[in-house]
XYZ file of C-alpha atoms in Angstrom:
131
model
C 0.136 0.103 0.004
C 1.216 3.283 -1.058
C 0.441 6.509 0.973
C 0.377 9.830 -0.881
C 1.412 12.656 1.637
C 0.075 16.217 1.249
C 2.427 19.104 0.905
C 1.654 20.346 4.183
C 2.570 17.078 5.939
C 5.802 17.042 3.786
C 6.813 20.246 4.777
C 5.770 19.932 8.648
C 7.720 16.605 8.627
C 10.971 18.276 7.034
C 10.724 21.245 9.732
C 10.041 18.807 12.586
C 13.073 16.656 11.402
C 15.273 19.799 11.362
C 13.922 20.990 14.554
C 15.246 17.991 16.308
C 18.605 18.094 14.906
C 19.225 21.668 15.700
C 16.850 23.844 13.747
C 16.870 25.461 10.274
C 19.479 27.796 9.064
C 18.233 31.093 7.239
C 19.240 29.489 3.772
C 17.523 26.229 4.808
C 14.410 27.920 5.777
C 14.617 30.029 2.630
C 15.022 26.932 0.422
C 12.260 25.411 1.988
C 9.858 28.413 1.595
C 10.805 28.426 -2.237
C 10.471 24.568 -2.583
C 7.049 24.499 -1.192
C 5.789 28.071 -2.140
C 5.062 29.471 1.324
C 6.743 32.364 3.024
C 9.706 31.943 5.284
C 7.804 33.480 8.239
C 5.339 30.528 8.145
C 8.049 28.169 8.378
C 9.790 30.105 11.134
C 6.346 30.091 13.309
C 6.024 26.561 12.546
C 9.480 25.718 13.730
C 9.018 27.925 16.799
C 6.009 26.424 17.828
C 7.171 22.896 17.461
C 10.365 23.718 19.483
C 8.355 24.985 22.152
C 5.898 22.058 22.152
C 8.706 19.381 22.018
C 10.481 20.886 24.827
C 7.662 21.414 27.123
C 5.278 18.465 26.263
C 6.092 15.826 23.653
C 9.135 14.505 25.679
C 7.394 13.677 28.615
C 4.571 12.321 26.578
C 6.795 10.149 24.772
C 8.424 9.054 27.945
C 5.267 8.230 29.720
C 3.947 6.408 26.597
C 6.920 4.165 26.345
C 6.806 3.102 29.975
C 3.166 2.297 29.886
C 3.487 0.487 26.620
C 6.538 -1.646 28.116
C 4.533 -2.215 31.356
C 1.425 -3.514 29.450
C 3.391 -5.594 27.561
C 5.239 -7.080 30.268
C 1.878 -7.923 32.153
C 0.580 -9.473 28.869
C 3.526 -11.743 28.885
C 5.331 -10.015 25.756
C 8.616 -8.099 25.891
C 9.399 -4.552 24.505
C 11.623 -6.228 21.803
C 8.195 -7.835 20.492
C 7.536 -6.969 16.940
C 4.191 -5.262 18.188
C 5.791 -2.912 20.271
C 5.766 0.121 17.753
C 1.939 -0.525 17.037
C 1.218 -0.607 21.000
C 3.501 2.355 21.422
C 1.726 4.429 18.822
C -1.556 3.553 20.392
C -0.635 4.689 23.577
C 0.982 7.980 22.231
C -2.641 8.479 20.523
C -4.285 7.904 23.746
C -2.249 10.373 25.607
C -2.268 12.907 22.684
C -6.226 12.727 22.729
C -6.273 13.088 26.532
C -3.820 16.145 26.260
C -5.678 19.534 27.284
C -5.694 22.223 25.026
C -3.311 25.259 26.225
C -1.549 28.056 24.538
C 1.119 25.883 23.424
C -0.955 23.463 21.710
C -3.120 26.100 20.178
C 0.029 27.892 18.822
C 1.294 24.629 17.298
C -2.134 24.091 15.518
C -2.562 27.773 14.589
C 1.096 27.417 12.995
C 0.083 24.222 11.293
C -3.191 25.932 9.621
C -1.066 28.806 8.688
C 1.132 26.443 6.669
C -1.953 25.063 5.267
C -3.600 28.321 4.111
C -0.468 29.214 2.311
C -0.673 26.077 0.364
C -4.376 26.575 -0.367
C -5.614 23.866 1.907
C -8.524 24.008 4.619
C -7.676 23.696 8.242
C -7.603 20.329 9.611
C -10.382 19.667 11.949
C -9.157 20.098 15.665
C -9.629 16.555 16.462
C -7.308 15.417 13.763
C -4.279 16.974 15.066
C -1.283 15.096 16.696
């Protein structure tokens, strides 16, 4: 099965990947903006929102999901080396994300993502579809 990724997801993935490895340089931001046909400001806004979210919320959610998944699998007689671990971890991350209350940080991340979609001519994603 082949998945067709939308331009906004591809751009967000590229920004997030660079954010996790130290951030975008001005030249990289300019090149991404040109490649995707958006402004550098919208890329910078998402980069900043993603950094704040990652530093303040995502790391703790990841840690909690990992330990909950290991505990659940161990109680079920499996080990975290089991091939189902990634699927179980994803389900736990999704459950934790769905339970995460909206706040200033999550709103800014959503608004920054919507700004990218607007510049790409796409409608905003319904709130319940955010991760």
